[in-house]
């Protein structure tokens, strides 16, 4: 996706930037939702008024692993995209 909304043609750069930022916000919120759901299911045995130390440690570890995994996947996708671009450029030379 090039960031421009369908039907806008040569859209205002500010509008395009706004759409990109809002899309990034939406993706971030989806990641937070996924992380919250995953870690809650994994770490909360019995909801109570306070987190016990085991649940707290589990949440910290779960969030850290989720972030690490998300970053690893993002980096891997970027590497793959760069490799494809370099390969396509070498074919066109």
PDB file of C-alpha atoms in Angstrom:
ATOM      1  CA  UNK A   1       0.000   0.000   0.000  1.00  0.00           C
ATOM      2  CA  UNK A   2       1.403   3.382  -0.940  1.00  0.00           C
ATOM      3  CA  UNK A   3      -0.378   5.325   1.799  1.00  0.00           C
ATOM      4  CA  UNK A   4      -2.796   7.126  -0.522  1.00  0.00           C
ATOM      5  CA  UNK A   5      -6.492   6.595  -0.186  1.00  0.00           C
ATOM      6  CA  UNK A   6      -8.297   5.255  -3.242  1.00  0.00           C
ATOM      7  CA  UNK A   7      -9.818   7.936  -5.419  1.00  0.00           C
ATOM      8  CA  UNK A   8      -7.662  10.775  -4.107  1.00  0.00           C
ATOM      9  CA  UNK A   9      -5.139  10.744  -6.949  1.00  0.00           C
ATOM     10  CA  UNK A  10      -2.326  13.113  -6.040  1.00  0.00           C
ATOM     11  CA  UNK A  11      -3.487  13.564  -2.445  1.00  0.00           C
ATOM     12  CA  UNK A  12      -2.254  16.232  -0.104  1.00  0.00           C
ATOM     13  CA  UNK A  13       1.062  15.061   1.474  1.00  0.00           C
ATOM     14  CA  UNK A  14      -0.240  16.092   4.905  1.00  0.00           C
ATOM     15  CA  UNK A  15      -3.305  13.914   4.413  1.00  0.00           C
ATOM     16  CA  UNK A  16      -1.165  10.993   3.293  1.00  0.00           C
ATOM     17  CA  UNK A  17       1.086  11.408   6.342  1.00  0.00           C
ATOM     18  CA  UNK A  18      -1.972  11.593   8.613  1.00  0.00           C
ATOM     19  CA  UNK A  19      -3.324   8.347   7.129  1.00  0.00           C
ATOM     20  CA  UNK A  20       0.071   6.648   7.587  1.00  0.00           C
ATOM     21  CA  UNK A  21       0.291   7.767  11.231  1.00  0.00           C
ATOM     22  CA  UNK A  22      -3.262   6.650  11.979  1.00  0.00           C
ATOM     23  CA  UNK A  23      -2.584   3.276  10.327  1.00  0.00           C
ATOM     24  CA  UNK A  24       0.518   2.845  12.474  1.00  0.00           C
ATOM     25  CA  UNK A  25      -1.490   3.726  15.597  1.00  0.00           C
ATOM     26  CA  UNK A  26      -4.098   1.130  14.658  1.00  0.00           C
ATOM     27  CA  UNK A  27      -1.429  -1.543  14.142  1.00  0.00           C
ATOM     28  CA  UNK A  28       0.142  -0.686  17.494  1.00  0.00           C
ATOM     29  CA  UNK A  29      -3.226  -0.923  19.254  1.00  0.00           C
ATOM     30  CA  UNK A  30      -3.823  -4.319  17.633  1.00  0.00           C
ATOM     31  CA  UNK A  31      -0.435  -5.527  18.889  1.00  0.00           C
ATOM     32  CA  UNK A  32      -1.185  -4.298  22.408  1.00  0.00           C
ATOM     33  CA  UNK A  33      -4.555  -6.055  22.309  1.00  0.00           C
ATOM     34  CA  UNK A  34      -2.960  -9.312  21.118  1.00  0.00           C
ATOM     35  CA  UNK A  35      -0.244  -9.074  23.768  1.00  0.00           C
ATOM     36  CA  UNK A  36      -2.745  -8.348  26.525  1.00  0.00           C
ATOM     37  CA  UNK A  37      -4.980 -11.240  25.525  1.00  0.00           C
ATOM     38  CA  UNK A  38      -2.085 -13.689  25.154  1.00  0.00           C
ATOM     39  CA  UNK A  39      -0.379 -12.758  28.414  1.00  0.00           C
ATOM     40  CA  UNK A  40      -3.640 -12.631  30.371  1.00  0.00           C
ATOM     41  CA  UNK A  41      -4.573 -16.143  29.257  1.00  0.00           C
ATOM     42  CA  UNK A  42      -1.085 -17.420  30.004  1.00  0.00           C
ATOM     43  CA  UNK A  43      -0.472 -15.726  33.368  1.00  0.00           C
ATOM     44  CA  UNK A  44      -3.790 -15.184  35.179  1.00  0.00           C
ATOM     45  CA  UNK A  45      -4.844 -18.308  37.032  1.00  0.00           C
ATOM     46  CA  UNK A  46      -7.309 -16.697  39.375  1.00  0.00           C
ATOM     47  CA  UNK A  47      -8.140 -12.991  39.222  1.00  0.00           C
ATOM     48  CA  UNK A  48      -7.933 -11.271  42.580  1.00  0.00           C
ATOM     49  CA  UNK A  49      -7.446  -7.858  44.126  1.00  0.00           C
ATOM     50  CA  UNK A  50      -3.648  -8.053  43.713  1.00  0.00           C
ATOM     51  CA  UNK A  51      -1.169  -9.827  41.452  1.00  0.00           C
ATOM     52  CA  UNK A  52       0.925 -12.419  43.192  1.00  0.00           C
ATOM     53  CA  UNK A  53       4.651 -12.416  42.454  1.00  0.00           C
ATOM     54  CA  UNK A  54       4.382 -15.428  40.144  1.00  0.00           C
ATOM     55  CA  UNK A  55       1.734 -13.775  37.981  1.00  0.00           C
ATOM     56  CA  UNK A  56       3.655 -10.482  37.950  1.00  0.00           C
ATOM     57  CA  UNK A  57       6.858 -12.240  36.842  1.00  0.00           C
ATOM     58  CA  UNK A  58       4.880 -14.165  34.225  1.00  0.00           C
ATOM     59  CA  UNK A  59       3.388 -10.935  32.818  1.00  0.00           C
ATOM     60  CA  UNK A  60       6.805  -9.243  32.650  1.00  0.00           C
ATOM     61  CA  UNK A  61       8.349 -12.244  30.888  1.00  0.00           C
ATOM     62  CA  UNK A  62       5.379 -12.636  28.549  1.00  0.00           C
ATOM     63  CA  UNK A  63       5.450  -8.980  27.481  1.00  0.00           C
ATOM     64  CA  UNK A  64       9.227  -9.048  26.980  1.00  0.00           C
ATOM     65  CA  UNK A  65       9.023 -12.213  24.856  1.00  0.00           C
ATOM     66  CA  UNK A  66       6.120 -10.782  22.861  1.00  0.00           C
ATOM     67  CA  UNK A  67       8.109  -7.616  22.126  1.00  0.00           C
ATOM     68  CA  UNK A  68      11.253  -9.614  21.278  1.00  0.00           C
ATOM     69  CA  UNK A  69       9.308 -11.886  18.955  1.00  0.00           C
ATOM     70  CA  UNK A  70       7.496  -9.004  17.264  1.00  0.00           C
ATOM     71  CA  UNK A  71      10.793  -7.170  16.719  1.00  0.00           C
ATOM     72  CA  UNK A  72      12.454 -10.332  15.368  1.00  0.00           C
ATOM     73  CA  UNK A  73       9.605 -10.893  12.896  1.00  0.00           C
ATOM     74  CA  UNK A  74       9.664  -7.251  11.807  1.00  0.00           C
ATOM     75  CA  UNK A  75      13.433  -7.354  11.254  1.00  0.00           C
ATOM     76  CA  UNK A  76      13.132 -10.624   9.356  1.00  0.00           C
ATOM     77  CA  UNK A  77      10.410  -9.226   7.097  1.00  0.00           C
ATOM     78  CA  UNK A  78      12.535  -6.141   6.401  1.00  0.00           C
ATOM     79  CA  UNK A  79      15.528  -8.341   5.503  1.00  0.00           C
ATOM     80  CA  UNK A  80      13.368 -10.450   3.215  1.00  0.00           C
ATOM     81  CA  UNK A  81      11.962  -7.345   1.542  1.00  0.00           C
ATOM     82  CA  UNK A  82      15.470  -5.906   1.041  1.00  0.00           C
ATOM     83  CA  UNK A  83      16.667  -9.215  -0.396  1.00  0.00           C
ATOM     84  CA  UNK A  84      13.763  -9.308  -2.849  1.00  0.00           C
ATOM     85  CA  UNK A  85      14.415  -5.688  -3.865  1.00  0.00           C
ATOM     86  CA  UNK A  86      18.133  -6.345  -4.390  1.00  0.00           C
ATOM     87  CA  UNK A  87      17.338  -9.492  -6.385  1.00  0.00           C
ATOM     88  CA  UNK A  88      14.815  -7.638  -8.561  1.00  0.00           C
ATOM     89  CA  UNK A  89      17.317  -4.827  -9.185  1.00  0.00           C
ATOM     90  CA  UNK A  90      20.032  -7.311 -10.173  1.00  0.00           C
ATOM     91  CA  UNK A  91      17.655  -8.939 -12.661  1.00  0.00           C
ATOM     92  CA  UNK A  92      16.841  -5.592 -14.280  1.00  0.00           C
ATOM     93  CA  UNK A  93      20.531  -4.663 -14.731  1.00  0.00           C
TER      94      UNK A  93
END
